[in-house]
Short mmCIF file of C-alpha atoms and ligand atoms in Angstrom, two decimals:
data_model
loop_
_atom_site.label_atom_id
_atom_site.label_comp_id
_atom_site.label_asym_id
_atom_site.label_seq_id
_atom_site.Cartn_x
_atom_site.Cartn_y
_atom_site.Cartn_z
CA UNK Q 29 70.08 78.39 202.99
CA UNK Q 30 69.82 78.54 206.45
CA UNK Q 31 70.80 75.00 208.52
CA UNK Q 32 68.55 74.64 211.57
CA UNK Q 33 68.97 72.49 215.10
CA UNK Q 34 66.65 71.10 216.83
CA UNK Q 35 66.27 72.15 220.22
CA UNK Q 36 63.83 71.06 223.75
CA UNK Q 37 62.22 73.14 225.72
CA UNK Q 38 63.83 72.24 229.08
CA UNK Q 39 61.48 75.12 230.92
CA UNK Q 40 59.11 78.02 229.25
CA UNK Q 41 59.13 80.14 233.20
CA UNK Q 42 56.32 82.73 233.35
CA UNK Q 43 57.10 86.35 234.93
CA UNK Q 44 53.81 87.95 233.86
CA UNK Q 45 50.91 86.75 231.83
CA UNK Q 46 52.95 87.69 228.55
CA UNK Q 47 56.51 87.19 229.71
CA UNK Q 48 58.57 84.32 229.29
CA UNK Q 49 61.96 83.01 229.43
CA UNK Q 50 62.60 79.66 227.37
CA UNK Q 51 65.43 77.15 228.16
CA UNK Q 52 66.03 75.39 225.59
CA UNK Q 53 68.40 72.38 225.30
CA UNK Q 54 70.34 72.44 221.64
CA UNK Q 55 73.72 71.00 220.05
CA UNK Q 56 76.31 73.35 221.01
CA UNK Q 57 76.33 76.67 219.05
CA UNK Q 58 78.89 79.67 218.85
CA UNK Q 59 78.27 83.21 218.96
CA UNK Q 60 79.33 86.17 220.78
CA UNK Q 61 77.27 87.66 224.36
CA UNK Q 62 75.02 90.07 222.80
CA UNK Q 63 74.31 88.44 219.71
CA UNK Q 64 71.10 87.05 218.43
CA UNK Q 65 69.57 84.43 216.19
CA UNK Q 66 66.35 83.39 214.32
CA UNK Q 67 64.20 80.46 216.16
CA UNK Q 68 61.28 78.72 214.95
CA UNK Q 69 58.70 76.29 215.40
CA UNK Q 70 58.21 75.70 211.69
CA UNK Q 71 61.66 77.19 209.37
CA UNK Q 72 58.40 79.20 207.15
CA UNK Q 73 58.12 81.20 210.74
CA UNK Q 74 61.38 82.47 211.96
CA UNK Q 75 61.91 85.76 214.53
CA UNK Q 76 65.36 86.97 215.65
CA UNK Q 77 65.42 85.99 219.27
CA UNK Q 78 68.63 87.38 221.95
CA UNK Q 79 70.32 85.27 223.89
CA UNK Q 80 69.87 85.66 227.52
CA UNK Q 81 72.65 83.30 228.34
CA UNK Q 82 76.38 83.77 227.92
CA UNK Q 83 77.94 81.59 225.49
CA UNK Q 84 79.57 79.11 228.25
CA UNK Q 85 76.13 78.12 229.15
CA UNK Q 86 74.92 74.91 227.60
CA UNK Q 87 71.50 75.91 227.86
CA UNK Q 88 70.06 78.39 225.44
CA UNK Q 89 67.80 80.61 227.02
CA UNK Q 90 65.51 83.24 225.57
CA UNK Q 91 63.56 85.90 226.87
CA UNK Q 92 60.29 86.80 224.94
CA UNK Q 93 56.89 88.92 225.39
CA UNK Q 94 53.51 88.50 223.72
CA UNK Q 95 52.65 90.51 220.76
CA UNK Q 96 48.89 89.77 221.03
CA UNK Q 97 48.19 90.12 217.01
CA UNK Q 98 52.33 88.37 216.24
CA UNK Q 99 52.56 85.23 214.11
CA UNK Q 100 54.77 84.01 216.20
CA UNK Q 101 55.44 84.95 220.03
CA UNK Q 102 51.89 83.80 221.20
CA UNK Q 103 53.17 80.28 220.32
CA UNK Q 104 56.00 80.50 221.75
CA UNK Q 105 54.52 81.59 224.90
CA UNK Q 106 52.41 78.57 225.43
CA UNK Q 107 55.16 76.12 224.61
CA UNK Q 108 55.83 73.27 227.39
CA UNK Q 109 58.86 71.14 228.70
CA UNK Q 110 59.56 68.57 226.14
CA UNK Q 111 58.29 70.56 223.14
CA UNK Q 112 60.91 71.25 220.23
CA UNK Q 113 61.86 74.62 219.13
CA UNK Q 114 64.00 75.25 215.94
CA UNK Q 115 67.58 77.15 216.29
CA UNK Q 116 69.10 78.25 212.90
CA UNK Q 117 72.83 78.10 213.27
CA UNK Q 118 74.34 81.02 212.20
CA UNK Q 119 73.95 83.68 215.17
CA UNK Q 120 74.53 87.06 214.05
CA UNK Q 121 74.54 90.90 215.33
CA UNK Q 122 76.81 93.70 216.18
CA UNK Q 123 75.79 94.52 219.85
CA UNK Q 124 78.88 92.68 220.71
CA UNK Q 125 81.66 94.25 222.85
CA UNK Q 126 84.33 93.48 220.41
CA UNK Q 127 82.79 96.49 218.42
CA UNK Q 128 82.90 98.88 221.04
CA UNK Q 129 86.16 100.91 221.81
CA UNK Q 130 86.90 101.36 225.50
CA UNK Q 131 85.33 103.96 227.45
CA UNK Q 132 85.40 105.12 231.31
CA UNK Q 133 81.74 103.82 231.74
CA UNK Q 134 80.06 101.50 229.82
CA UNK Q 135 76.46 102.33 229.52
CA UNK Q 136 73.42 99.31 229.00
CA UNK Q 137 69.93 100.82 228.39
CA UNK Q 138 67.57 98.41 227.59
CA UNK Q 139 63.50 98.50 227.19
CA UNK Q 140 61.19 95.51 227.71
CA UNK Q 141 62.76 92.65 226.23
CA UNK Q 142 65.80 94.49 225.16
CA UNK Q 143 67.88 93.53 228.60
CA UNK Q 144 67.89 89.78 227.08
CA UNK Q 145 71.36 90.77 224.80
CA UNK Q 146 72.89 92.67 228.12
CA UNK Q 147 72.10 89.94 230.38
CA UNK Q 148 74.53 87.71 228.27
CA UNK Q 149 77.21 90.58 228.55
CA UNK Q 150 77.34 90.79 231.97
CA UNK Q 151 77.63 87.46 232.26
CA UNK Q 152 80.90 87.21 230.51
CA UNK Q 153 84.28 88.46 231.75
CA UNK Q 154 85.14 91.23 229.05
CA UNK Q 155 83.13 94.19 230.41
CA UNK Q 156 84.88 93.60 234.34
CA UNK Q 157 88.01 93.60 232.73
CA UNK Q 158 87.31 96.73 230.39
CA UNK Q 159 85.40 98.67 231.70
CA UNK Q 160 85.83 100.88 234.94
CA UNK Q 161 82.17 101.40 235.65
CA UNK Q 162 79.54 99.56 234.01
CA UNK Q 163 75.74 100.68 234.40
CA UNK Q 164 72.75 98.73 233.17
CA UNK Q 165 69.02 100.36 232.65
CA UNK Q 166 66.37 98.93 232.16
CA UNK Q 167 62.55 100.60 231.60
CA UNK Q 168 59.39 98.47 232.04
CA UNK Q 169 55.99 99.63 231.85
CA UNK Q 170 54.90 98.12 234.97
CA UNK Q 171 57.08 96.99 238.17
CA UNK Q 172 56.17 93.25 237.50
CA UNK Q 173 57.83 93.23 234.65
CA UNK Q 174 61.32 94.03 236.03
CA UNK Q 175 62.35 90.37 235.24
CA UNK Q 176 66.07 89.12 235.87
CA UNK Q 177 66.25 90.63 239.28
CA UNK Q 178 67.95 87.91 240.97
CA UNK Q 179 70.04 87.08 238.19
CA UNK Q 180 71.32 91.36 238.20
CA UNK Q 181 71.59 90.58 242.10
CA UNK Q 182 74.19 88.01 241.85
CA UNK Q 183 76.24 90.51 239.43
CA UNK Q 184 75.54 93.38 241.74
CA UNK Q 185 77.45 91.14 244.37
CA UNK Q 186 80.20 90.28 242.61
CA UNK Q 187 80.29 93.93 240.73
CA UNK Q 188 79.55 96.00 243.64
CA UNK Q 189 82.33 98.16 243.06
CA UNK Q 190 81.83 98.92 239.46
CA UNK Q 191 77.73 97.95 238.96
CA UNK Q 192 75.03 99.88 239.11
CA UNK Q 193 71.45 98.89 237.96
CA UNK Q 194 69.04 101.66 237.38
CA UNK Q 195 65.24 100.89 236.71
CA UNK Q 196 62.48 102.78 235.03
CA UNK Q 197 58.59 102.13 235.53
CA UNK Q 198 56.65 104.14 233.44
CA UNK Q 199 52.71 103.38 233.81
CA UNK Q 200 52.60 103.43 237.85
CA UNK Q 201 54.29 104.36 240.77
CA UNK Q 202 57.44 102.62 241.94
CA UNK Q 203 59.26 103.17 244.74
CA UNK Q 204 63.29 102.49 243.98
CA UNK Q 205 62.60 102.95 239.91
CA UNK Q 206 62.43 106.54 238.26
CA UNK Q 207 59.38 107.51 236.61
CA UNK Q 208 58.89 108.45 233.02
CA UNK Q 209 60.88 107.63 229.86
CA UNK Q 210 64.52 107.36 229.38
CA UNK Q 211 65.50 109.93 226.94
CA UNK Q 212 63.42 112.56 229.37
CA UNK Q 213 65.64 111.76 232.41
CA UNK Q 214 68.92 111.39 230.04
CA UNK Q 215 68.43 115.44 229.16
CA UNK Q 216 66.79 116.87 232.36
CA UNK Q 217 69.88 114.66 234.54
CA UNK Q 218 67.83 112.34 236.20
CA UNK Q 219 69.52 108.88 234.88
CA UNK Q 220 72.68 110.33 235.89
CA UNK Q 221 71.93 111.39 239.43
CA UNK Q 222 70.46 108.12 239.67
CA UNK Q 223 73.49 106.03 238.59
CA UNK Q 224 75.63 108.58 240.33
CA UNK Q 225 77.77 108.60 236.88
CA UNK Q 226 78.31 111.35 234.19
CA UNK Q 227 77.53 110.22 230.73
CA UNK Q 228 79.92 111.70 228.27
CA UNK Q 229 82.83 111.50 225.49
CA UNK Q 230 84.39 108.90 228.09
CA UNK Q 231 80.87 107.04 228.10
CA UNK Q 232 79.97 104.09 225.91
CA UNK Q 233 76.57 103.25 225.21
CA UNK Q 234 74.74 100.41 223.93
CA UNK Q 235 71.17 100.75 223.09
CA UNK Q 236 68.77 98.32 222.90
CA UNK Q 237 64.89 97.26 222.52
CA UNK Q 238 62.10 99.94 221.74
CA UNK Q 239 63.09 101.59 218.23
CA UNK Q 240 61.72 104.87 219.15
CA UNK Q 241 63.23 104.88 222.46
CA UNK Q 242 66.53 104.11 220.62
CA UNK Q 243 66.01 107.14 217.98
CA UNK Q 244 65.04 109.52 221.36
CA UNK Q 245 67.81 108.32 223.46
CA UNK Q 246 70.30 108.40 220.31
CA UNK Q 247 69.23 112.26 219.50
CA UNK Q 248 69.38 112.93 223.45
CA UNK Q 249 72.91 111.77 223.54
CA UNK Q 250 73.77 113.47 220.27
CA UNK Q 251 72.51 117.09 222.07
CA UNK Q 252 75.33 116.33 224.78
CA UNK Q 253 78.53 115.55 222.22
CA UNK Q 254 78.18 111.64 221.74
CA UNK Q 255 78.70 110.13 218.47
CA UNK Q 256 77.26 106.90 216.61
CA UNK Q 257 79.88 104.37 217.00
CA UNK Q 258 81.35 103.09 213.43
CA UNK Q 259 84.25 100.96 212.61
CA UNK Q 260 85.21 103.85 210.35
CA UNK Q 261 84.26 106.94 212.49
CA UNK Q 262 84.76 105.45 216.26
CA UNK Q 263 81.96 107.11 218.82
CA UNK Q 264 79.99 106.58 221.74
CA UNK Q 265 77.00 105.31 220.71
CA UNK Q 266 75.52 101.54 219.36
CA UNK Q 267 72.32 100.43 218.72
CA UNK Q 268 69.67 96.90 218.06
CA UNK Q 269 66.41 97.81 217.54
CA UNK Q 270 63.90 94.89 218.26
CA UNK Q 271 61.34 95.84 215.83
C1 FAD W 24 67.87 91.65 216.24
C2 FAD W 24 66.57 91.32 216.94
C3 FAD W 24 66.59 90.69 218.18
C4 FAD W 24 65.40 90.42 218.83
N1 FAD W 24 65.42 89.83 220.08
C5 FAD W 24 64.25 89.64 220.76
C6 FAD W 24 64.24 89.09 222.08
O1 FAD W 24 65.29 88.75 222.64
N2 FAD W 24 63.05 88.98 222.70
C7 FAD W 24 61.87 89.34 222.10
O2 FAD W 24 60.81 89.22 222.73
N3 FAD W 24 61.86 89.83 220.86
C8 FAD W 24 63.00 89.98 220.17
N4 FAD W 24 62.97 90.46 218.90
C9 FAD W 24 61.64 90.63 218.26
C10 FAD W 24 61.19 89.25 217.73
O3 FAD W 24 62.00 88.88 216.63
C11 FAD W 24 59.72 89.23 217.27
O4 FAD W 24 59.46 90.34 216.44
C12 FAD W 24 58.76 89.20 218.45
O5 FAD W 24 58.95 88.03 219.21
C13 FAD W 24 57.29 89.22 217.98
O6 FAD W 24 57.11 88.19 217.05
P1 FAD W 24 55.71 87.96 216.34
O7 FAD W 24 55.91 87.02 215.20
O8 FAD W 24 54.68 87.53 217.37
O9 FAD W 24 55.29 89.40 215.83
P2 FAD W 24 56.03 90.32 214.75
O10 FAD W 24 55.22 90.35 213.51
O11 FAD W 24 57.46 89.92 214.62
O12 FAD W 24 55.99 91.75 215.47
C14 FAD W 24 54.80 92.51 215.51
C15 FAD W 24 55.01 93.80 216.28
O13 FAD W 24 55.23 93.51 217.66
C16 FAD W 24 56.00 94.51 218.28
N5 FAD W 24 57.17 93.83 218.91
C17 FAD W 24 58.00 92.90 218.34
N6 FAD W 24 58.92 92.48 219.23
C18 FAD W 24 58.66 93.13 220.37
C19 FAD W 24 59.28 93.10 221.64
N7 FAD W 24 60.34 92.31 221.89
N8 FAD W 24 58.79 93.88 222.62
C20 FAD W 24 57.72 94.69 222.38
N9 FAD W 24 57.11 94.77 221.19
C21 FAD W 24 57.56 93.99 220.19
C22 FAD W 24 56.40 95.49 217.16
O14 FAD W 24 55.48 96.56 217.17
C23 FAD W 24 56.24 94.64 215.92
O15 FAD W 24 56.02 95.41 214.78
C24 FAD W 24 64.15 90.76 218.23
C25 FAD W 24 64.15 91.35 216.96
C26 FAD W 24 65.33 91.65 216.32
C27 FAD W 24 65.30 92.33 214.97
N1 NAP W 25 53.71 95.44 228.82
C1 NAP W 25 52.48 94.93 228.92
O1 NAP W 25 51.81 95.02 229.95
C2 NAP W 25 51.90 94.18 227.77
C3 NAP W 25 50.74 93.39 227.95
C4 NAP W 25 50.24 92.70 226.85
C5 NAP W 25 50.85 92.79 225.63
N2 NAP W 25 51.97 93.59 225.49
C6 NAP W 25 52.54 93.70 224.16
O2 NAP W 25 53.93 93.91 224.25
C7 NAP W 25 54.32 94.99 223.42
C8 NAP W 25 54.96 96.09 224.26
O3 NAP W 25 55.98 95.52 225.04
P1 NAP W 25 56.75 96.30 226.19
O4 NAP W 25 55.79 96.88 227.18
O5 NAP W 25 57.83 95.42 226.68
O6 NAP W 25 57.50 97.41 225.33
P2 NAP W 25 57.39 98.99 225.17
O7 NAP W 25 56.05 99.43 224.70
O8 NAP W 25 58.56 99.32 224.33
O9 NAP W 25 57.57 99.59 226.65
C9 NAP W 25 58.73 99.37 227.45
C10 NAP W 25 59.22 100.69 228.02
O10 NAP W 25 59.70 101.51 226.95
C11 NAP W 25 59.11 102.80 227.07
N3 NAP W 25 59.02 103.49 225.77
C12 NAP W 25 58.10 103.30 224.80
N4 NAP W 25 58.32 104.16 223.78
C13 NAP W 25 59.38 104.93 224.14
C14 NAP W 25 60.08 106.01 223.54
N5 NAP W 25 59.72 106.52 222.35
N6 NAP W 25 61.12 106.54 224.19
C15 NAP W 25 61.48 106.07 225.37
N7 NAP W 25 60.87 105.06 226.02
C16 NAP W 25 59.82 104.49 225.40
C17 NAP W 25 57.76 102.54 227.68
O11 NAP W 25 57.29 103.74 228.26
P3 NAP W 25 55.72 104.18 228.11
O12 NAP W 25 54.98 103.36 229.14
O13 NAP W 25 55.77 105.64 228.44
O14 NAP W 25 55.25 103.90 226.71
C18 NAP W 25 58.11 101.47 228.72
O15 NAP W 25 58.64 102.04 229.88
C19 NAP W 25 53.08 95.44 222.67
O16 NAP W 25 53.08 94.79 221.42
C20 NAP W 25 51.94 94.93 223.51
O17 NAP W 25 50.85 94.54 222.71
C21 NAP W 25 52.49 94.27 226.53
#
C-alpha cells in the first residue's frame, strides 16, 4: 500500500495558459535526480509527476501541462498557495545517471514536459564530473513554451565549457531554435551542427517526454550504431515515456 505525505503548495507559477510549475513544501523525501513519483489531490487520483528539483532542494517542485479532457492535470493547474497536494513516498524510475555507463557526451532530449527529470540532473554534480560534454534539447511547440530558461542560463554560466542547450519550435518560426521535429534533424545532421557535437558509440542519450518522439528518435539513433542501454547488454540509449 502506498504511504502518502502531505504537502503545500508554496507557489503554482504560470508560463502559459496550460503550463505550470508547482512548489510544493513536503517532509523530506529521498530519491535520485531524474526520478519521479505519483502525486495526488485525492490517493483514488494519482499521476506520476518528475521532479524538477534536485534532491538537495527542500522544496519539491513539479512541472506540469494541461491535458484539457485529463482527470487530473486541470486540477492541478488551478491549485493556489496554501492548498495541499498529496506526495506518495516511494519515488521511483530508471532515468537516473547511476544507470548510465560513461560516455564522451552525454545527450538530454526532452519534449514538452519531459525537461522536468533533466532539469534535476543538471542540477546535481554527477554529470560535471562525468561527463566531458553534456548537451540538453528541448522541443516545444511554440516559443512561449520554452520554460526554465533562466534556470538553463545559470547552468550555461557555470557549464560554459561543457553545456550546450539546443531548442526546437515546431508550430512557428523562431529565431535561435531549429525548426521541425527531433528525430528529422537527428538523421539529416541538423541537431548536431547545432550543438556543434557528433552523436555516436561515445554518446549517451537519455530520452524523455513524447512516446512517439522517443520510438522516432530511438529508431533514428539505432540507423547510426547506438544501442538500448541495459544492465545486461550496456548501450547508448535510455528512455521515460510520459504517456
Ligand atoms: C514516469 C512518468 C513521469 C511523468 N512526469 C510528468 C511530468 O513531470 N510532468 C507532466 O506534466 N506529466 C508527467 N507525466 C504524465 C502525468 O502522469 C499525467 O499523465 C499528466 O499530468 C496528465 O494527467 P491527467 O490525469 O490530466 O490525464 P491522463 O489521463 O493521465 O493523460 C491523458 C493523455 O494526456 C496526454 N499527456 C499526458 N501527460 C502529458 C504530458 N506531460 N505532456 C503532453 N501530453 C500528455 C497523453 O496523450 C495521455 O494519454 C509523467 C508520466 C509518467 C509515466
Ligand atoms: N502545447 C500547447 O499549446 C497546448 C495547449 C493546450 C493543451 N495542450 C495539451 O498538451 C498536450 C500536448 O503537450 P505538448 O505540446 O507539451 O506535447 P507534444 O504534443 O508532445 O509536443 C511537444 C513537441 O514534441 C513534438 N513531437 C510530437 N510528436 C513527435 C514525434 N512523433 N516525434 C518527434 N517529435 C514529436 C512536437 O512537434 P509537432 O508540433 O510537430 O507535433 C512538439 O515540438 C496535449 O494533450 C494538448 O491537449 C497543449
Amino acid at each position: 500500500m502506498t504511504k502518502w505525505l502531505e504537502g503545500r503548495v508554496v507557489e503554482n507559477r504560470h508560463w502559459t495558459d496550460v503550463l505550470f510549475s508547482l512548489r510544493v513544501e513536503a517532509p523530506q523525501i529521498r530519491f535520485e535526480a531524474g526520478q519521479f513519483v505519483r502525486i495526488a489531490l485525492e490517493e483514488e487520483l494519482a499521476r506520476p509527476f518528475s521532479f524538477v528539483n534536485p534532491p538537495q532542494d527542500p522544496v519539491l517542485e513539479f512541472y506540469g501541462i494541461v491535458v484539457p479532457e485529463g482527470p487530473l492535470s486541470p486540477r492541478l493547474e488551478k491549485l493556489r498557495a496554501g492548498e495541499r497536494l498529496l506526495v506518495a513516498t516511494n519515488p521511483a524510475g530508471f532515468l537516473v545517471l547511476a544507470e548510465v555507463p560513461d560516455a564522451e557526451t552525454l545527450w538530454l532530449v526532452s519534449t514538452g514536459t519531459g525537461i522536468a527529470p533533466f532539469l534535476s540532473i543538471l542540477r546535481t554534480e554527477a554529470p560535471w564530473r562525468r561527463f566531458p560534454r553534456v548537451v540538453l534539447v528541448h522541443a516545444v511547440r511554440y516559443a512561449r513554451e520554452l520554460a526554465y530558461r533562466e534556470t538553463i542560463g545559470e547552468i550555461l554560466r557555470s557549464h560554459h565549457n561543457v553545456f550546450q542547450y539546443v531548442t526546437f519550435v515546431s508550430r512557428e518560426p523562431a529565431p535561435g531554435s531549429l525548426a521541425g521535429r527531433i528525430p528529422a534533424a537527428l538523421r539529416d545532421g541538423r541537431l548536431e551542427t547545432a550543438a556543434g557535437v557528433k552523436i555516436d558509440q561515445r554518446s549517451h542519450v537519455m530520452l524523455c517526454g513524447n512516446p512517439e518522439m522517443l520510438k522516432d528518435a530511438t529508431a533514428a539513433l539505432m540507423e547510426r550504431g547506438l544501442r538500448k542501454h541495459r544492465r545486461r547488454t550496456p548501450g547508448h540509449i535510455t528512455v521515460e515515456s510520459f504517456w
